[in-house]
Every structure is written in structure tokens, then in C-alpha cells.
CSV table of C-alpha atoms and ligand atoms in Angstrom, one decimal:
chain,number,residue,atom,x,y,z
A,83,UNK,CA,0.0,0.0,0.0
A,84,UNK,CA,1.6,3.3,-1.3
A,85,UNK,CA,0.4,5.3,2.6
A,86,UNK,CA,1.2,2.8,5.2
A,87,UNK,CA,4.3,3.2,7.4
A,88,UNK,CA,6.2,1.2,9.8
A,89,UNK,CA,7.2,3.4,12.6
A,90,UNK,CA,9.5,1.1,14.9
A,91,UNK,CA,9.6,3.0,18.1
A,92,UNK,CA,6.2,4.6,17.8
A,93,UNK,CA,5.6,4.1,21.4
A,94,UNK,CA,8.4,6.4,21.9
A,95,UNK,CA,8.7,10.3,22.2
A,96,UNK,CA,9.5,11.4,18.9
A,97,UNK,CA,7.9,8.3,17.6
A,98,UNK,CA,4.4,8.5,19.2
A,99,UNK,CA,4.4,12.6,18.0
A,100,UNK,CA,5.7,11.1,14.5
A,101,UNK,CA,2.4,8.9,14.2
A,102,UNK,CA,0.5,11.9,14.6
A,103,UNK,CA,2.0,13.6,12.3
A,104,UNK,CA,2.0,11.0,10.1
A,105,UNK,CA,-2.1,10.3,10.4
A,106,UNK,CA,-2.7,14.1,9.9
A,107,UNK,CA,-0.4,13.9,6.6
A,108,UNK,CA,-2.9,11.2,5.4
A,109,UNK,CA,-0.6,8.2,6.3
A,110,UNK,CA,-1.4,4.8,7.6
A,111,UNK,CA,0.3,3.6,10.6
A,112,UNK,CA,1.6,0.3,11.9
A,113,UNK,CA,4.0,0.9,15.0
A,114,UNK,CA,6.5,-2.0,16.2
A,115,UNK,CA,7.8,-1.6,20.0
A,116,UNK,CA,9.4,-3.0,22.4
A,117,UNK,CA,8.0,-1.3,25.3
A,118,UNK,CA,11.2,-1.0,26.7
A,119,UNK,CA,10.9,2.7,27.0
A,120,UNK,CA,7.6,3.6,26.8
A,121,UNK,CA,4.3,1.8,27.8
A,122,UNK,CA,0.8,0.6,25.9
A,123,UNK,CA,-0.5,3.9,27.0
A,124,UNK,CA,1.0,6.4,24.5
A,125,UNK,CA,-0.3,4.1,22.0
A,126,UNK,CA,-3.8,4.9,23.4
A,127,UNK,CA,-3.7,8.3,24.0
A,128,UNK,CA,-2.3,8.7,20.1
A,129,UNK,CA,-5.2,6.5,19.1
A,130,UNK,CA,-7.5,8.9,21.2
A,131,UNK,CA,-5.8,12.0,19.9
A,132,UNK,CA,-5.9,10.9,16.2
A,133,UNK,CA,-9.4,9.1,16.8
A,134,UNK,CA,-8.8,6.0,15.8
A,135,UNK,CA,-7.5,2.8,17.0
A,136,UNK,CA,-3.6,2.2,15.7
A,137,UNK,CA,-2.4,-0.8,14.8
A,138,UNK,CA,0.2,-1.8,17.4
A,139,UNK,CA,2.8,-4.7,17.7
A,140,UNK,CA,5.2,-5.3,20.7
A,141,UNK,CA,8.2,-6.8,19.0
A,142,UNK,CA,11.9,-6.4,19.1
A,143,UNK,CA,13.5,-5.2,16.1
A,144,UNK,CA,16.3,-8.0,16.8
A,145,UNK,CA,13.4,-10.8,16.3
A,146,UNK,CA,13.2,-11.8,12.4
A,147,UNK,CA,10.3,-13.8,12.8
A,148,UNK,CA,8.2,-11.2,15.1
A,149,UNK,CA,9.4,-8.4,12.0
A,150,UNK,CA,8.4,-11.0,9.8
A,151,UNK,CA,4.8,-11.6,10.6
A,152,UNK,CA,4.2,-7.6,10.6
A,153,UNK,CA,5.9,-7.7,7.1
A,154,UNK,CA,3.7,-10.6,5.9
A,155,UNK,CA,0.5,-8.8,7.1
A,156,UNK,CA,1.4,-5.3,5.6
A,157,UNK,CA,2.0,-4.2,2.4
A,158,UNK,CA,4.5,-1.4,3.8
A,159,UNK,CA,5.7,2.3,1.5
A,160,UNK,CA,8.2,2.4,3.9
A,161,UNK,CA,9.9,2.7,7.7
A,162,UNK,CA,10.5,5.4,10.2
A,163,UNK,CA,13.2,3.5,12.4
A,164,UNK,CA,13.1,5.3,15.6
A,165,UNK,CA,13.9,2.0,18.0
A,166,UNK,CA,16.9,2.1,19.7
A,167,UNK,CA,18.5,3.2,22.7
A,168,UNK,CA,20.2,6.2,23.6
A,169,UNK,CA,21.3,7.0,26.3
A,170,UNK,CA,25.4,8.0,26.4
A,171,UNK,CA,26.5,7.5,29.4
A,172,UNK,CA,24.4,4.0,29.6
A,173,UNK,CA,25.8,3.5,26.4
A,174,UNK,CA,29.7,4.0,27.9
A,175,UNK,CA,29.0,1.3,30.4
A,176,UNK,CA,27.3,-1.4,28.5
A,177,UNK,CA,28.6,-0.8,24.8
A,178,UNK,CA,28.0,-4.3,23.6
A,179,UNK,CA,24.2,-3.8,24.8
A,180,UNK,CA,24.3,-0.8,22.2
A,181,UNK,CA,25.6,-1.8,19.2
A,182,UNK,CA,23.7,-5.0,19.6
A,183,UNK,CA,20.1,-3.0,20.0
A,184,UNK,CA,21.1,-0.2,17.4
A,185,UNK,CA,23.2,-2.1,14.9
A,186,UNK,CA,22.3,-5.6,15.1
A,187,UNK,CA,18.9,-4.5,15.4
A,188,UNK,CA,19.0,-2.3,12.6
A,189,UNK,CA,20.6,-4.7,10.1
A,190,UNK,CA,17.8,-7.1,11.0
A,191,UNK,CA,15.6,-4.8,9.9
A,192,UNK,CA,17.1,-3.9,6.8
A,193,UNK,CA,17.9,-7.4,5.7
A,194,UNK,CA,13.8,-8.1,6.7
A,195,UNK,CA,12.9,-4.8,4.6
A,196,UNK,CA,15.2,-6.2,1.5
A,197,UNK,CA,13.1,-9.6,1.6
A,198,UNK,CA,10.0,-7.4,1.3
A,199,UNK,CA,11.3,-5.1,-1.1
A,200,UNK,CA,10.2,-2.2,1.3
A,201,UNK,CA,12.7,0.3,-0.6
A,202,UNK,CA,12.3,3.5,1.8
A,203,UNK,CA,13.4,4.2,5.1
A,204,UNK,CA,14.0,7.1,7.5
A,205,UNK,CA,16.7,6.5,10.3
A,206,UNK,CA,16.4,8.3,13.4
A,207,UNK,CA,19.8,9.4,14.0
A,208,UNK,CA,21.4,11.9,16.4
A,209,UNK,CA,23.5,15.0,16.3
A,210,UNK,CA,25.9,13.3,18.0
A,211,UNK,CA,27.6,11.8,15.5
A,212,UNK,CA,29.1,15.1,15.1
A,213,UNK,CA,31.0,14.2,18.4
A,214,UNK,CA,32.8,17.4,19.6
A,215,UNK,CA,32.3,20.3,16.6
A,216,UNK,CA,35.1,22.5,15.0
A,217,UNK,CA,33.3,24.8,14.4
A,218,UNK,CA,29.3,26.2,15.5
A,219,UNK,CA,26.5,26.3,14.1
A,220,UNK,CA,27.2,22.6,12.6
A,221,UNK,CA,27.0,22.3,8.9
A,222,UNK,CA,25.6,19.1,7.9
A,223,UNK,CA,28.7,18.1,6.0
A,224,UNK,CA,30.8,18.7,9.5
A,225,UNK,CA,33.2,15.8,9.5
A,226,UNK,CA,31.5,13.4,12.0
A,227,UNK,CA,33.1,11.3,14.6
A,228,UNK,CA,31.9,10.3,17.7
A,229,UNK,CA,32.9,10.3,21.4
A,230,UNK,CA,30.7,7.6,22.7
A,231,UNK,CA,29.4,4.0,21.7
A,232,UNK,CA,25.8,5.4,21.5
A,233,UNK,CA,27.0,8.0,18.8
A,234,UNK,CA,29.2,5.3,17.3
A,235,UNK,CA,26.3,3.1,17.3
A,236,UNK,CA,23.9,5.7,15.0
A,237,UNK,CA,27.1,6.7,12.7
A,238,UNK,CA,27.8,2.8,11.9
A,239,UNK,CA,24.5,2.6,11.3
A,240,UNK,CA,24.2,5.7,9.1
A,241,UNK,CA,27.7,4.1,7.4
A,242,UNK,CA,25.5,1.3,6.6
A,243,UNK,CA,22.8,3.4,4.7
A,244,UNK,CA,25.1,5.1,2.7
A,245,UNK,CA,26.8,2.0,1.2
A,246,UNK,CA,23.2,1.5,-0.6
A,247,UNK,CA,22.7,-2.2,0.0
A,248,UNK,CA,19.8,-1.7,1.5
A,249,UNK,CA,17.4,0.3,0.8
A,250,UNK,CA,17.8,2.2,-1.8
A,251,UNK,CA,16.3,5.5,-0.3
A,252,UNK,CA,17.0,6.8,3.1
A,253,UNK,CA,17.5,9.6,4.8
A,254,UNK,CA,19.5,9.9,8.4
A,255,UNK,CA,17.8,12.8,10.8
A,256,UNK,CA,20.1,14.3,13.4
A,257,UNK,CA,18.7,16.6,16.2
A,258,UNK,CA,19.4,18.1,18.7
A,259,UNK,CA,16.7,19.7,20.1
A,260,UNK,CA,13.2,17.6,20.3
A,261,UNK,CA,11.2,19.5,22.6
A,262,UNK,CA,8.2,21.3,21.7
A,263,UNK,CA,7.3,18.8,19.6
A,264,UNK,CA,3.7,18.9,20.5
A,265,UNK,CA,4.1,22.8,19.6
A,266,UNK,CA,5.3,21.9,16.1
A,267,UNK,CA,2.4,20.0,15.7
A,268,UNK,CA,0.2,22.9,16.7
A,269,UNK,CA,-1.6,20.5,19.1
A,270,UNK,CA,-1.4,21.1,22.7
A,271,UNK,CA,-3.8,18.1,23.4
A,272,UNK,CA,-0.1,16.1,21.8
A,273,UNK,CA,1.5,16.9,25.3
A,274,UNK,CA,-0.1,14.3,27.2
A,275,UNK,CA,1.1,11.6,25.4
A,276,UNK,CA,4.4,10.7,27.4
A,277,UNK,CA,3.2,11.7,30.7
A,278,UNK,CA,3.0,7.7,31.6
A,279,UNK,CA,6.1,7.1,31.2
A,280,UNK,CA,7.0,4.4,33.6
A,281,UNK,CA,10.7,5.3,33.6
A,282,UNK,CA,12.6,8.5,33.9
A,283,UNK,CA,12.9,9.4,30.3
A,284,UNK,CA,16.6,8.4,29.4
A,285,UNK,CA,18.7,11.3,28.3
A,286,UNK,CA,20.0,11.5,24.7
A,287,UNK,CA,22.4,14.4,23.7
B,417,LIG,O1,15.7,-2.0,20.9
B,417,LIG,C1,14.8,-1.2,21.1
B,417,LIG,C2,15.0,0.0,21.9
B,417,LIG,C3,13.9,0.9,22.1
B,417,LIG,N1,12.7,0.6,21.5
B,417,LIG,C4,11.6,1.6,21.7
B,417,LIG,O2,12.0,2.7,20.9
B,417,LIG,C5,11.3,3.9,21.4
B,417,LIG,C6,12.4,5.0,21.6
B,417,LIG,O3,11.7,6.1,22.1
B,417,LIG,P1,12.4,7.0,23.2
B,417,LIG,O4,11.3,7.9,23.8
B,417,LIG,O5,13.2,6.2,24.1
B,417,LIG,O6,13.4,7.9,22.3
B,417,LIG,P2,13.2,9.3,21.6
B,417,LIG,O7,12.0,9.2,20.8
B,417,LIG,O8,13.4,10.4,22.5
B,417,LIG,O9,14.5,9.2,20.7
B,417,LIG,C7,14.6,9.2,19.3
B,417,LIG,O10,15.5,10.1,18.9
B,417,LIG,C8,16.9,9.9,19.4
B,417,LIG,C9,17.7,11.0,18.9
B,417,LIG,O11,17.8,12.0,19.8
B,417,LIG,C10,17.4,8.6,18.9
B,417,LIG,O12,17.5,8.6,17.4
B,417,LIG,C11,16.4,7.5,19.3
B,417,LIG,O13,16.8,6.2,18.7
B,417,LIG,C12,15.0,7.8,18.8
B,417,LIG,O14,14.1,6.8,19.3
B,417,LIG,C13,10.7,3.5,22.8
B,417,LIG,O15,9.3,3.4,22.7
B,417,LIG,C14,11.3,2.1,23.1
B,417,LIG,O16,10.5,1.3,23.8
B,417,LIG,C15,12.5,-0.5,20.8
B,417,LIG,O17,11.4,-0.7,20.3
B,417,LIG,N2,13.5,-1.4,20.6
């Protein structure tokens, strides 16, 4: 179907505002989550807000059969990745839990996406794979390297989008700043959505 989107992560911050978004731009939305950040409940309230029930499947992004099945019941346009974790200093002290969640977990993905022939895919990155800037404001062809294995973890990964295996069309978004995002939406009902969050929301940078 040329409107429906995987959003992995959708249970997220930026991925539960994404949905929205997404609805209001006339897409359809399956999200894929594994709840490790985020609970059942922003699903709910973005099914309330958007006024309709989302389609929602808690699964790892490391499981091939669990990505699988989704894949066999959609006919996806394409994937917002936004599962992952990303926290630095957690990141510091358990790098191999890192790379295996944002690489591994990637490349699964991808490799599931190339048996589908699901072509398109937008990576949630991070500004930090700038690591420590020359020079300010940060152009986006800054030279990037990174100073931790959370940044290293999102620059392998964008590494691996640009040597065009798989897909064929991506695009890798770096921020800094994701507050206000219920302001960018111009919804202020959007707010809500995290405010169940079951664990201290971990810190990116
Ligand atoms: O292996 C994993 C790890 C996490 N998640 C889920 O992914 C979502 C991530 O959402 P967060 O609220 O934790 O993160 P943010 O939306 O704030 O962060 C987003 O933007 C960051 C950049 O600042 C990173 O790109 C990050 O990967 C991306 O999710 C959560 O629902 C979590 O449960 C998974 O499904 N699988």
C-alpha cells in the first residue's frame, strides 16, 4: 500500500508525536515496539488524539520472525526507524548492549525490509555523531566522529545506509533539540502523550 508506514519505536517520544503527524499527513500507521521505553498507554492516547484505534505490535527489532509476521500482514511504502536506545552515558558502560540494539537491530531490519522489497526508510539518527564540533553552528557536511558508543552506534548505522545495500532510499535525521514537539504540531492536546512514562525518560544528547 503506497500510505502505510512502519514506525518502529512509535511508542516512543519522537515516535508517538511522529504517528500523529504522520495520520494528519494522510498516512497509515503500523507501530512495532518493544515497550522498553515507553508503555501501551501512548499508543492509546495517540489512538485517542488521532481518533482511531492504531495498529500496534510489541516486538523487538532483533526478532526476524516477530518483523516477519508484521511484514507478511502489511504491504508497507516504507519505515521510520526510531527504536533504539540512547542513552550516552548508559551507552559507555554497556557498549556491547548498544551496538547490539542499534546495529544488530538495525541490520535485521534492513535485511527483513530487503526480503520485502520495502525500498524507503527514514533513520532516526542523532547530532551526536558530530561528536565534539570545530566549528558552531554545525553544517551538515561537518566531518562526523563520535565520542561515545551510542554516537558510534547511530554513525555505523548511518555508514551502513550510505553504502546503498539496503534500501535504496533513506535519509538519516540528526537533532538536537526535540522539545516542543507537540508545539510543532500545533496541538497542545499532543503533550499528554508521554506523561505515563513508567521510567525516567533516558537522556539523549
Ligand atoms: O531496541 C529497542 C529500543 C527501544 N525501543 C523503543 O523505541 C522507542 C524509543 O523512544 P524514546 O522515547 O526512548 O526515544 P526518543 O523518541 O526520545 O529518541 C529518538 O531520537 C533519538 C535522537 O535524539 C534517537 O535517534 C532514538 O533512537 C529515537 O528513538 C521506545 O518506545 C522504546 O520502547 C524498541 O522498540 N527497541
Amino acid at each position: 500500500m503506497k500510505n502505510k508506514i512502519l514506525v518502529t519505536g512509535g511508542a516512543g517520544y519522537i515516535g508517538s508525536h511522529t504517528c500523529i503527524a504522520l495520520h494528519q499527513a494522510g498516512y497509515e500507521i503500523v507501530v512495532y515496539d518493544n515497550l522498553s521505553n515507553s508503555s501501551r498507554e501512548a499508543i492509546n492516547r495517540v489512538s485517542y488524539l488521532i481518533g482511531k484505534p492504531i495498529e500496534f505490535v510489541k516486538g523487538d527489532i532483533r526478532d526476524v520472525k516477530a518483523l516477519r509476521q508484521v511484514f507478511d500482514a502489511h504491504q508497507f511504502f516504507g519505515v521510520i526507524h526510531f527504536a533504539g536506545l540512547k542513552a550516552v552515558g548508559e551507552s559507555v558502560a554497556k557498549p556491547l548492549l548498544y551496538y547490539n540494539n542499534n546495529v544488530s537491530g538495525t541490520i535485521t531490519l534492513l535485511e527483513v525490509m530487503a526480503e520485502y522489497k520495502v525500498k524507503n526508510l527514514v533513520f532516526s539518527s542523532s547530532a551526536t555523531v558530530y561528536g565534539d564540533p570545530e566549528t558552531l553552528p554545525i553544517d551538515e557536511t561537518a566531518p562526523r566522529s563520535c565520542t561515545n558508543p551510542y554516537g558510534q552506534s547511530k554513525l555505523t548505522v548511518e555508514h551502513i545506509l550510505e553504502d546503498r545495500a539496503y534500501p535504496r532510499r533513506s535519509s538519516s535525521l540528526r537533532y538536537w533539540l526535540e522539545s516542543n514537539l507537540s508545539e510543532i504540531l500545533q496541538s497542545s492536546r499532543c503533550a499528554s502523550i508521554r506523561a505515563d512514562r513508567r521510567r525516567p525518560k533516558r537522556h539523549s544528547k
